[in-house]
Amino acid sequence: MADNGPILVTGAAGQLGAVGRTVTGLLLERGLPVRAMVRREDDRAAALRAAGAEVVVGDLLEPADVCRVVSGCRRVYFGMSVSAGYLEATVTMTAVAREVGVDALVNMSQMTVSQMSIQNTTPSRQQRQHWLSEQVLAWSGLPVVTVRPTMFLESFFPLAGPTIRDRGRIELPFGRGKTSPVAAADVARVVAAVLADPGPHLGRIYELTGPRSQDMHGVAREYSDALNREVTYSDIPAEDWERALKKMGSPEHLTRHLVAMGELHRAGRYDRLSDGVERVTGRPAMSVREFVSLHADEFGGRRS
């Protein structure tokens, strides 16, 4: 496979999870040239440039921007935060990638897509857009590798961090549903490994989870072990969670997505387990306890 030109990483200055930013760093560590696409010039863009990336500013919803940043790249990582314009951005990227003739496009999707069809969707418009986006990429004939992570462990920072810090409780409307959240760092390791050598992975779909599927009481026990203090799970009504999300200033599109995610957890739709991280990278996915130990300060610190 041709190895000419930089590898394009979209969302390279992303915040929650920072998959694009981590992928950029991992590729640079391998000595590979990276073109990092960001929305604006800021401290994060400056840090990427200082690390050795070619930083380009652009909007995934502007075809001229996408054409400009893809031009000259043979490999592309396409990832975008939860957004009402996600499907439009995917179609734009697909059209440009076909015109340019990329050798590999790694698409960040969601694990819920594997249980979806035209007749079986979810209440989340974001998840529906991911399903439609996968259809578009399949129709395009592009050399695609699809990555489908489950819920990110980093999601607990804004969703449960405050209640863990203040009350020692994870307050979510997940009921007794099981979940197997995955660390964004593990997802980034998979993406970077595929981009570094796409050939063996073309056409594949990798579902990515943590190493254990358990209900939220089990997750709370892992928090307790990591923080050396009691953390419990409190199942709250979906209506209360929706009000809390709106109070946080969550945009309507994101709020509806998170509320749907809660409903799907309660229904057992996140009770999934995959060894995709280890198969691609040779290392198992991080456990909840390991993750919380690394980010203890985000949850109020560890008691000595």
Short mmCIF file of C-alpha atoms in Angstrom, two decimals:
data_model
loop_
_atom_site.label_atom_id
_atom_site.label_comp_id
_atom_site.label_asym_id
_atom_site.label_seq_id
_atom_site.Cartn_x
_atom_site.Cartn_y
_atom_site.Cartn_z
CA MET A 1 0.00 0.00 0.00
CA ALA A 2 1.28 3.47 -0.87
CA ASP A 3 2.74 5.37 2.04
CA ASN A 4 2.83 8.82 0.45
CA GLY A 5 1.55 11.94 2.17
CA PRO A 6 0.43 12.64 5.71
CA ILE A 7 -2.28 10.76 7.57
CA LEU A 8 -5.31 12.99 8.13
CA VAL A 9 -6.77 12.96 11.64
CA THR A 10 -10.05 14.85 12.05
CA GLY A 11 -11.21 16.09 15.44
CA ALA A 12 -7.58 16.30 16.49
CA ALA A 13 -8.31 18.90 19.17
CA GLY A 14 -11.34 17.09 20.56
CA GLN A 15 -12.08 17.34 24.26
CA LEU A 16 -14.11 14.50 25.82
CA GLY A 17 -12.00 11.40 25.35
CA ALA A 18 -9.72 13.22 22.89
CA VAL A 19 -9.49 10.19 20.59
CA GLY A 20 -8.25 12.29 17.64
CA ARG A 21 -5.66 14.05 19.77
CA THR A 22 -4.38 10.75 21.17
CA VAL A 23 -4.30 9.14 17.73
CA THR A 24 -2.22 12.07 16.48
CA GLY A 25 0.30 11.58 19.28
CA LEU A 26 0.53 7.82 18.77
CA LEU A 27 1.14 8.20 15.03
CA LEU A 28 3.80 10.87 15.59
CA GLU A 29 5.51 8.54 18.09
CA ARG A 30 5.71 5.97 15.27
CA GLY A 31 7.46 8.56 13.09
CA LEU A 32 4.48 8.92 10.74
CA PRO A 33 3.50 12.30 9.26
CA VAL A 34 0.16 13.60 10.53
CA ARG A 35 -2.14 16.34 9.28
CA ALA A 36 -4.31 17.31 12.25
CA MET A 37 -7.64 18.94 11.43
CA VAL A 38 -9.02 21.33 14.05
CA ARG A 39 -11.96 23.72 14.18
CA ARG A 40 -9.99 26.74 15.38
CA GLU A 41 -6.57 28.00 16.32
CA ASP A 42 -6.14 27.73 20.09
CA ASP A 43 -3.80 26.26 22.71
CA ARG A 44 -4.72 22.71 21.67
CA ALA A 45 -3.84 23.44 18.05
CA ALA A 46 -0.56 24.99 19.16
CA ALA A 47 0.25 21.89 21.22
CA LEU A 48 -0.40 19.61 18.23
CA ARG A 49 1.87 21.77 16.08
CA ALA A 50 4.58 21.72 18.75
CA ALA A 51 4.35 17.92 18.85
CA GLY A 52 5.14 17.76 15.15
CA ALA A 53 1.76 17.63 13.44
CA GLU A 54 0.80 19.71 10.41
CA VAL A 55 -2.21 21.58 11.79
CA VAL A 56 -5.01 22.66 9.43
CA VAL A 57 -8.14 24.59 10.39
CA GLY A 58 -11.42 23.59 8.81
CA ASP A 59 -15.08 22.68 9.22
CA LEU A 60 -16.28 19.16 8.39
CA LEU A 61 -19.57 20.68 7.21
CA GLU A 62 -17.83 22.83 4.58
CA PRO A 63 -17.03 20.81 1.42
CA ALA A 64 -14.27 23.22 0.35
CA ASP A 65 -12.56 22.81 3.74
CA VAL A 66 -12.81 19.04 3.60
CA CYS A 67 -11.41 18.93 0.07
CA ARG A 68 -8.51 21.16 1.09
CA VAL A 69 -7.52 19.12 4.15
CA VAL A 70 -7.93 15.68 2.53
CA SER A 71 -5.95 16.62 -0.57
CA GLY A 72 -2.59 14.87 -0.53
CA CYS A 73 -3.56 12.37 2.19
CA ARG A 74 -3.78 8.65 1.49
CA ARG A 75 -5.12 7.59 4.89
CA VAL A 76 -7.91 9.29 6.84
CA TYR A 77 -9.34 8.98 10.32
CA PHE A 78 -12.88 10.34 10.38
CA GLY A 79 -14.38 11.07 13.77
CA MET A 80 -16.79 13.76 14.88
CA SER A 81 -18.39 14.60 18.22
CA VAL A 82 -22.12 14.15 18.79
CA SER A 83 -23.61 16.64 16.34
CA ALA A 84 -26.86 17.24 14.47
CA GLY A 85 -24.77 17.60 11.29
CA TYR A 86 -22.93 14.29 11.65
CA LEU A 87 -24.53 12.57 8.65
CA GLU A 88 -23.90 15.57 6.39
CA ALA A 89 -20.25 15.60 7.47
CA THR A 90 -19.90 11.89 6.73
CA VAL A 91 -21.39 12.21 3.25
CA THR A 92 -19.13 15.18 2.52
CA MET A 93 -16.04 13.28 3.67
CA THR A 94 -17.11 10.23 1.65
CA ALA A 95 -17.53 12.25 -1.54
CA VAL A 96 -14.16 13.96 -1.12
CA ALA A 97 -12.35 10.73 -0.22
CA ARG A 98 -13.71 9.06 -3.36
CA GLU A 99 -12.62 11.97 -5.52
CA VAL A 100 -9.15 12.07 -3.98
CA GLY A 101 -8.81 8.28 -4.01
CA VAL A 102 -7.70 7.52 -0.46
CA ASP A 103 -6.18 4.13 0.36
CA ALA A 104 -7.89 3.74 3.75
CA LEU A 105 -10.57 5.53 5.74
CA VAL A 106 -11.04 4.63 9.40
CA ASN A 107 -14.57 5.53 10.47
CA MET A 108 -15.49 6.08 14.11
CA SER A 109 -19.00 4.72 14.63
CA GLN A 110 -20.92 3.35 17.66
CA MET A 111 -21.52 -0.19 18.88
CA THR A 112 -25.30 0.32 18.92
CA VAL A 113 -25.19 0.26 15.10
CA SER A 114 -24.55 -3.49 15.17
CA GLN A 115 -28.08 -4.00 16.55
CA MET A 116 -29.78 -1.59 14.16
CA SER A 117 -31.56 -1.90 10.81
CA ILE A 118 -34.16 0.06 8.86
CA GLN A 119 -36.89 -1.55 10.99
CA ASN A 120 -34.91 -1.53 14.25
CA THR A 121 -33.47 1.86 15.13
CA THR A 122 -33.15 3.72 18.43
CA PRO A 123 -34.65 6.95 19.82
CA SER A 124 -31.26 8.64 19.35
CA ARG A 125 -30.98 10.64 16.15
CA GLN A 126 -27.20 10.49 16.60
CA GLN A 127 -27.22 6.70 16.56
CA ARG A 128 -29.50 6.70 13.52
CA GLN A 129 -27.02 8.98 11.77
CA HIS A 130 -24.20 6.58 12.56
CA TRP A 131 -26.18 3.70 11.04
CA LEU A 132 -26.95 5.72 7.92
CA SER A 133 -23.34 6.86 7.70
CA GLU A 134 -22.15 3.27 7.68
CA GLN A 135 -24.56 2.56 4.81
CA VAL A 136 -23.19 5.52 2.84
CA LEU A 137 -19.60 4.38 3.36
CA ALA A 138 -20.49 0.84 2.29
CA TRP A 139 -22.19 2.11 -0.88
CA SER A 140 -19.21 4.33 -1.68
CA GLY A 141 -16.85 1.43 -2.36
CA LEU A 142 -14.12 3.14 -0.35
CA PRO A 143 -11.54 1.03 1.52
CA VAL A 144 -13.10 1.48 4.97
CA VAL A 145 -12.31 0.16 8.44
CA THR A 146 -15.14 0.75 10.92
CA VAL A 147 -14.54 1.09 14.65
CA ARG A 148 -17.57 0.70 16.92
CA PRO A 149 -16.80 1.55 20.54
CA THR A 150 -19.38 1.24 23.29
CA MET A 151 -19.86 3.98 25.91
CA PHE A 152 -16.59 5.78 26.73
CA LEU A 153 -15.32 5.62 30.29
CA GLU A 154 -14.58 9.34 29.93
CA SER A 155 -18.33 9.94 29.75
CA PHE A 156 -18.41 9.45 33.51
CA PHE A 157 -16.40 12.70 33.97
CA PRO A 158 -19.35 15.03 33.23
CA LEU A 159 -22.20 12.55 33.78
CA ALA A 160 -21.25 11.13 37.18
CA GLY A 161 -18.11 12.92 38.34
CA PRO A 162 -19.92 15.63 40.37
CA THR A 163 -22.13 13.19 42.28
CA ILE A 164 -19.20 10.87 42.98
CA ARG A 165 -17.17 13.79 44.33
CA ASP A 166 -20.03 15.29 46.37
CA ARG A 167 -22.04 12.28 47.52
CA GLY A 168 -20.05 9.14 46.72
CA ARG A 169 -22.78 8.03 44.32
CA ILE A 170 -23.11 7.29 40.62
CA GLU A 171 -26.55 8.64 39.76
CA LEU A 172 -27.70 7.42 36.34
CA PRO A 173 -30.94 5.95 34.91
CA PHE A 174 -29.36 2.66 33.80
CA GLY A 175 -31.44 0.34 36.00
CA ARG A 176 -29.99 -3.16 36.27
CA GLY A 177 -28.69 -3.07 32.72
CA LYS A 178 -25.13 -4.21 32.20
CA THR A 179 -22.45 -2.17 30.50
CA SER A 180 -18.81 -2.57 29.44
CA PRO A 181 -17.43 0.97 28.94
CA VAL A 182 -14.16 1.39 27.09
CA ALA A 183 -11.37 3.93 27.60
CA ALA A 184 -10.85 6.42 24.80
CA ALA A 185 -7.13 5.71 25.05
CA ASP A 186 -7.78 2.09 24.08
CA VAL A 187 -9.96 3.16 21.17
CA ALA A 188 -7.20 5.51 20.04
CA ARG A 189 -4.65 2.68 20.21
CA VAL A 190 -6.83 0.62 17.88
CA VAL A 191 -7.30 3.50 15.42
CA ALA A 192 -3.58 4.31 15.40
CA ALA A 193 -2.63 0.67 14.82
CA VAL A 194 -5.01 0.43 11.87
CA LEU A 195 -3.83 3.71 10.33
CA ALA A 196 -0.19 2.68 10.68
CA ASP A 197 -0.82 -0.50 8.66
CA PRO A 198 -4.33 -0.51 7.14
CA GLY A 199 -3.89 -3.40 4.72
CA PRO A 200 -4.87 -6.33 7.00
CA HIS A 201 -7.87 -4.42 8.37
CA LEU A 202 -9.60 -3.10 5.24
CA GLY A 203 -13.29 -4.01 5.17
CA ARG A 204 -13.34 -5.06 8.81
CA ILE A 205 -15.54 -3.87 11.67
CA TYR A 206 -14.05 -3.75 15.16
CA GLU A 207 -16.38 -3.61 18.14
CA LEU A 208 -14.60 -2.24 21.20
CA THR A 209 -15.59 -2.73 24.84
CA GLY A 210 -13.95 -2.89 28.22
CA PRO A 211 -12.92 -6.28 29.67
CA ARG A 212 -16.09 -6.88 31.73
CA SER A 213 -19.83 -6.44 31.29
CA GLN A 214 -21.53 -5.69 34.61
CA ASP A 215 -24.38 -3.69 36.07
CA MET A 216 -23.80 -0.29 37.60
CA HIS A 217 -23.50 -1.74 41.10
CA GLY A 218 -20.49 -3.67 39.82
CA VAL A 219 -19.11 -0.51 38.21
CA ALA A 220 -19.56 1.32 41.54
CA ARG A 221 -17.56 -1.40 43.32
CA GLU A 222 -14.68 -0.87 40.90
CA TYR A 223 -14.84 2.85 41.68
CA SER A 224 -14.76 2.02 45.39
CA ASP A 225 -11.70 -0.19 44.96
CA ALA A 226 -9.88 2.43 42.89
CA LEU A 227 -10.69 5.37 45.16
CA ASN A 228 -10.41 3.46 48.47
CA ARG A 229 -13.75 4.84 49.60
CA GLU A 230 -17.35 3.75 49.23
CA VAL A 231 -19.04 4.59 45.95
CA THR A 232 -22.57 3.31 45.35
CA TYR A 233 -24.98 3.33 42.44
CA SER A 234 -28.31 5.12 42.65
CA ASP A 235 -30.81 4.44 39.88
CA ILE A 236 -32.63 7.67 39.09
CA PRO A 237 -35.71 8.35 36.93
CA ALA A 238 -34.93 9.25 33.32
CA GLU A 239 -36.92 12.46 33.74
CA ASP A 240 -34.66 13.63 36.56
CA TRP A 241 -31.57 12.90 34.48
CA GLU A 242 -32.96 14.77 31.50
CA ARG A 243 -33.65 17.80 33.70
CA ALA A 244 -30.10 17.61 35.09
CA LEU A 245 -28.63 17.45 31.58
CA LYS A 246 -30.59 20.51 30.50
CA LYS A 247 -29.51 22.33 33.65
CA MET A 248 -25.89 21.58 32.67
CA GLY A 249 -26.56 23.36 29.38
CA SER A 250 -26.43 20.24 27.24
CA PRO A 251 -27.62 20.95 23.65
CA GLU A 252 -30.94 19.39 22.69
CA HIS A 253 -29.39 16.93 20.20
CA LEU A 254 -26.89 15.70 22.79
CA THR A 255 -29.52 15.56 25.54
CA ARG A 256 -31.81 13.37 23.45
CA HIS A 257 -28.87 11.11 22.60
CA LEU A 258 -27.89 10.69 26.26
CA VAL A 259 -31.48 10.07 27.35
CA ALA A 260 -31.78 7.37 24.67
CA MET A 261 -28.48 5.88 25.83
CA GLY A 262 -29.94 5.62 29.33
CA GLU A 263 -33.05 3.86 27.99
CA LEU A 264 -30.92 1.41 26.01
CA HIS A 265 -28.75 0.65 29.04
CA ARG A 266 -31.84 -0.07 31.09
CA ALA A 267 -33.08 -2.38 28.34
CA GLY A 268 -29.80 -4.36 28.32
CA ARG A 269 -28.67 -3.15 24.89
CA TYR A 270 -25.20 -2.23 26.20
CA ASP A 271 -24.58 -5.70 27.65
CA ARG A 272 -21.85 -6.47 25.13
CA LEU A 273 -18.34 -7.86 25.37
CA SER A 274 -15.64 -7.91 22.70
CA ASP A 275 -11.91 -8.55 22.58
CA GLY A 276 -11.44 -6.11 19.68
CA VAL A 277 -8.94 -3.94 21.54
CA GLU A 278 -6.65 -6.85 22.32
CA ARG A 279 -6.99 -8.43 18.87
CA VAL A 280 -5.83 -5.27 17.13
CA THR A 281 -3.26 -3.95 19.61
CA GLY A 282 -2.07 -7.06 21.44
CA ARG A 283 -3.01 -5.51 24.79
CA PRO A 284 -6.29 -5.98 26.68
CA ALA A 285 -8.66 -3.10 27.25
CA MET A 286 -8.40 -1.09 30.46
CA SER A 287 -10.75 -2.01 33.32
CA VAL A 288 -12.98 0.48 35.13
CA ARG A 289 -10.75 0.21 38.20
CA GLU A 290 -7.59 0.90 36.20
CA PHE A 291 -9.20 3.87 34.49
CA VAL A 292 -10.48 5.42 37.72
CA SER A 293 -7.09 4.93 39.37
CA LEU A 294 -5.49 6.91 36.55
CA HIS A 295 -8.07 9.70 36.81
CA ALA A 296 -8.82 9.68 40.54
CA ASP A 297 -8.71 13.48 40.82
CA GLU A 298 -11.64 13.76 38.40
CA PHE A 299 -13.76 11.86 40.94
CA GLY A 300 -12.69 13.60 44.12
CA GLY A 301 -9.41 11.85 44.75
CA ARG A 302 -8.31 8.64 46.38
CA ARG A 303 -8.52 8.26 50.13
CA SER A 304 -5.18 7.23 51.67
#
